[in-house]
Amino acid sequence: MIRPATPEDIPLLVDIWLRASRRAHDFIPADFWEARAGEMARDHLPTAELHVLEAGRRVIGFAALNDDHLEALFVDPEVQSYGHGTQLMAHAMERRRRITLCVYSRNVRAVSFYLRLGFQVCGEREDPLTGEQETLMYWARQAGATDR
């Protein structure tokens, strides 16, 4: 089940974000992520439109959107590769006409995931915090597709 997040979910979402970030971005030192956990809990997640995915009453992933920009999509590393990210993205894509995002270019698995969902690469830039290259991506609903 996908539902809107509540303030009580934030600590669990930060935990999922931290564990998944360390796993997916092993090319960035783990202490980089740990140093940003408080900022994520205080500044980023509470200001986003958050959708959480529950399985058996357990939160296992989330998507964070600001307008048409996907700020974050993370699934608990213990349950990755079972289609949960695809489910969260389908939910977000049903609610938007277009979505932009940026992903670390070295996170090949994530870049491939978004390409499979129909996103297109529209640019690259350097992340000022890490010096890592980011791939900018864009998706738009096909002309003639119905809005819900």
mmCIF file of C-alpha atoms in Angstrom:
data_model
loop_
_atom_site.group_PDB
_atom_site.id
_atom_site.type_symbol
_atom_site.label_atom_id
_atom_site.label_comp_id
_atom_site.label_asym_id
_atom_site.label_seq_id
_atom_site.Cartn_x
_atom_site.Cartn_y
_atom_site.Cartn_z
ATOM 1 C CA MET A 1 0.000 0.000 0.000
ATOM 2 C CA ILE A 2 1.220 3.487 -0.849
ATOM 3 C CA ARG A 3 0.082 6.304 1.393
ATOM 4 C CA PRO A 4 1.081 9.867 2.246
ATOM 5 C CA ALA A 5 3.821 10.069 4.857
ATOM 6 C CA THR A 6 3.173 11.352 8.344
ATOM 7 C CA PRO A 7 5.619 13.275 10.550
ATOM 8 C CA GLU A 8 6.047 10.074 12.581
ATOM 9 C CA ASP A 9 7.460 8.349 9.472
ATOM 10 C CA ILE A 10 10.389 10.759 9.092
ATOM 11 C CA PRO A 11 12.905 8.937 11.343
ATOM 12 C CA LEU A 12 12.271 5.643 9.542
ATOM 13 C CA LEU A 13 12.533 7.327 6.133
ATOM 14 C CA VAL A 14 15.868 8.848 7.122
ATOM 15 C CA ASP A 15 17.067 5.402 8.194
ATOM 16 C CA ILE A 16 16.034 3.884 4.839
ATOM 17 C CA TRP A 17 17.646 6.816 2.997
ATOM 18 C CA LEU A 18 20.901 6.456 4.927
ATOM 19 C CA ARG A 19 21.238 2.690 4.524
ATOM 20 C CA ALA A 20 20.219 2.762 0.862
ATOM 21 C CA SER A 21 22.493 5.718 0.081
ATOM 22 C CA ARG A 22 25.530 4.013 1.568
ATOM 23 C CA ARG A 23 24.774 0.895 -0.465
ATOM 24 C CA ALA A 24 23.954 2.563 -3.797
ATOM 25 C CA HIS A 25 26.671 5.211 -3.573
ATOM 26 C CA ASP A 26 29.652 3.252 -2.299
ATOM 27 C CA PHE A 27 31.863 5.581 -4.345
ATOM 28 C CA ILE A 28 31.090 8.327 -1.783
ATOM 29 C CA PRO A 29 32.421 7.935 1.789
ATOM 30 C CA ALA A 30 29.772 6.687 4.244
ATOM 31 C CA ASP A 31 30.464 9.579 6.626
ATOM 32 C CA PHE A 32 29.215 11.989 3.926
ATOM 33 C CA TRP A 33 25.745 10.434 4.213
ATOM 34 C CA GLU A 34 25.834 10.150 7.990
ATOM 35 C CA ALA A 35 26.709 13.845 8.304
ATOM 36 C CA ARG A 36 23.594 14.752 6.288
ATOM 37 C CA ALA A 37 21.026 12.608 8.104
ATOM 38 C CA GLY A 38 19.948 15.433 10.417
ATOM 39 C CA GLU A 39 19.584 17.841 7.494
ATOM 40 C CA MET A 40 17.502 15.264 5.645
ATOM 41 C CA ALA A 41 15.185 14.826 8.647
ATOM 42 C CA ARG A 42 14.934 18.517 9.448
ATOM 43 C CA ASP A 43 15.015 20.310 6.091
ATOM 44 C CA HIS A 44 14.432 18.053 3.104
ATOM 45 C CA LEU A 45 11.867 15.364 3.879
ATOM 46 C CA PRO A 46 9.376 17.533 5.809
ATOM 47 C CA THR A 47 9.147 20.006 2.920
ATOM 48 C CA ALA A 48 8.577 17.373 0.210
ATOM 49 C CA GLU A 49 5.447 15.599 -0.942
ATOM 50 C CA LEU A 50 6.195 12.163 0.520
ATOM 51 C CA HIS A 51 4.661 8.857 -0.493
ATOM 52 C CA VAL A 52 5.572 5.782 1.532
ATOM 53 C CA LEU A 53 5.253 2.156 0.522
ATOM 54 C CA GLU A 54 4.133 -0.257 3.204
ATOM 55 C CA ALA A 55 4.288 -4.031 3.137
ATOM 56 C CA GLY A 56 2.726 -5.849 6.057
ATOM 57 C CA ARG A 57 2.417 -2.576 8.032
ATOM 58 C CA ARG A 58 6.145 -1.960 7.629
ATOM 59 C CA VAL A 59 7.411 1.069 5.709
ATOM 60 C CA ILE A 60 9.835 -0.275 3.100
ATOM 61 C CA GLY A 61 10.357 2.676 0.776
ATOM 62 C CA PHE A 62 9.429 6.194 -0.187
ATOM 63 C CA ALA A 63 9.335 8.763 -2.955
ATOM 64 C CA ALA A 64 9.849 12.473 -2.292
ATOM 65 C CA LEU A 65 8.649 15.041 -4.814
ATOM 66 C CA ASN A 66 8.895 18.820 -4.958
ATOM 67 C CA ASP A 67 6.508 19.953 -7.652
ATOM 68 C CA ASP A 68 7.580 17.936 -10.722
ATOM 69 C CA HIS A 69 11.049 17.068 -9.422
ATOM 70 C CA LEU A 70 11.777 13.693 -7.841
ATOM 71 C CA GLU A 71 14.024 14.540 -4.913
ATOM 72 C CA ALA A 72 14.407 10.997 -3.632
ATOM 73 C CA LEU A 73 13.354 7.429 -4.293
ATOM 74 C CA PHE A 74 14.646 4.904 -1.803
ATOM 75 C CA VAL A 75 13.759 1.339 -0.895
ATOM 76 C CA ASP A 76 15.025 -0.484 2.171
ATOM 77 C CA PRO A 77 18.126 -2.415 1.036
ATOM 78 C CA GLU A 78 16.718 -5.580 2.646
ATOM 79 C CA VAL A 79 13.839 -5.646 0.135
ATOM 80 C CA GLN A 80 15.333 -4.155 -3.025
ATOM 81 C CA SER A 81 14.957 -5.839 -6.432
ATOM 82 C CA TYR A 82 11.358 -6.933 -5.835
ATOM 83 C CA GLY A 83 9.659 -4.172 -7.854
ATOM 84 C CA HIS A 84 9.048 -1.780 -4.960
ATOM 85 C CA GLY A 85 10.870 1.113 -6.643
ATOM 86 C CA THR A 86 8.881 0.532 -9.820
ATOM 87 C CA GLN A 87 5.669 0.567 -7.785
ATOM 88 C CA LEU A 88 6.590 3.878 -6.143
ATOM 89 C CA MET A 89 7.544 5.417 -9.487
ATOM 90 C CA ALA A 90 4.314 4.250 -11.143
ATOM 91 C CA HIS A 91 2.434 5.939 -8.298
ATOM 92 C CA ALA A 92 4.375 9.200 -8.838
ATOM 93 C CA MET A 93 4.021 9.033 -12.618
ATOM 94 C CA GLU A 94 0.235 8.629 -12.331
ATOM 95 C CA ARG A 95 0.132 11.931 -10.453
ATOM 96 C CA ARG A 96 2.370 14.031 -12.697
ATOM 97 C CA ARG A 97 2.477 15.055 -16.343
ATOM 98 C CA ARG A 98 6.262 15.269 -16.173
ATOM 99 C CA ILE A 99 9.035 14.433 -13.727
ATOM 100 C CA THR A 100 12.635 15.572 -13.596
ATOM 101 C CA LEU A 101 15.367 14.042 -11.487
ATOM 102 C CA CYS A 102 19.116 13.807 -11.100
ATOM 103 C CA VAL A 103 21.042 10.694 -10.201
ATOM 104 C CA TYR A 104 24.732 10.037 -9.689
ATOM 105 C CA SER A 105 26.104 8.915 -13.044
ATOM 106 C CA ARG A 106 28.176 6.208 -11.346
ATOM 107 C CA ASN A 107 24.967 4.714 -9.942
ATOM 108 C CA VAL A 108 24.505 2.723 -13.149
ATOM 109 C CA ARG A 109 21.764 0.593 -11.639
ATOM 110 C CA ALA A 110 19.615 3.671 -10.926
ATOM 111 C CA VAL A 111 20.302 5.278 -14.313
ATOM 112 C CA SER A 112 19.248 2.028 -16.021
ATOM 113 C CA PHE A 113 16.145 1.795 -13.809
ATOM 114 C CA TYR A 114 14.936 5.244 -14.853
ATOM 115 C CA LEU A 115 15.723 4.612 -18.521
ATOM 116 C CA ARG A 116 13.564 1.438 -18.363
ATOM 117 C CA LEU A 117 10.718 3.558 -16.995
ATOM 118 C CA GLY A 118 10.888 5.886 -20.007
ATOM 119 C CA PHE A 119 13.067 8.690 -18.648
ATOM 120 C CA GLN A 120 15.481 10.368 -21.024
ATOM 121 C CA VAL A 121 18.875 11.860 -20.288
ATOM 122 C CA CYS A 122 18.754 15.637 -20.720
ATOM 123 C CA GLY A 123 22.125 16.679 -19.328
ATOM 124 C CA GLU A 124 24.922 16.239 -16.839
ATOM 125 C CA ARG A 125 26.346 18.366 -14.068
ATOM 126 C CA GLU A 126 28.746 18.127 -11.182
ATOM 127 C CA ASP A 127 27.305 17.803 -7.695
ATOM 128 C CA PRO A 128 28.960 20.633 -5.757
ATOM 129 C CA LEU A 129 28.884 18.681 -2.484
ATOM 130 C CA THR A 130 30.621 15.525 -3.725
ATOM 131 C CA GLY A 131 32.282 16.478 -6.997
ATOM 132 C CA GLU A 132 30.504 13.496 -8.580
ATOM 133 C CA GLN A 133 28.867 13.719 -11.999
ATOM 134 C CA GLU A 134 25.080 13.625 -11.984
ATOM 135 C CA THR A 135 22.867 12.593 -14.865
ATOM 136 C CA LEU A 136 19.829 14.825 -15.333
ATOM 137 C CA MET A 137 16.743 12.978 -16.531
ATOM 138 C CA TYR A 138 13.270 13.866 -17.706
ATOM 139 C CA TRP A 139 10.021 11.998 -18.263
ATOM 140 C CA ALA A 140 6.792 13.331 -19.779
ATOM 141 C CA ARG A 141 3.466 11.604 -20.192
ATOM 142 C CA GLN A 142 2.737 10.617 -23.778
ATOM 143 C CA ALA A 143 0.379 12.881 -25.692
ATOM 144 C CA GLY A 144 -3.145 11.522 -25.488
ATOM 145 C CA ALA A 145 -2.578 9.695 -22.207
ATOM 146 C CA THR A 146 -5.335 10.370 -19.718
ATOM 147 C CA ASP A 147 -4.815 12.169 -16.429
ATOM 148 C CA ARG A 148 -6.257 10.719 -13.284
#
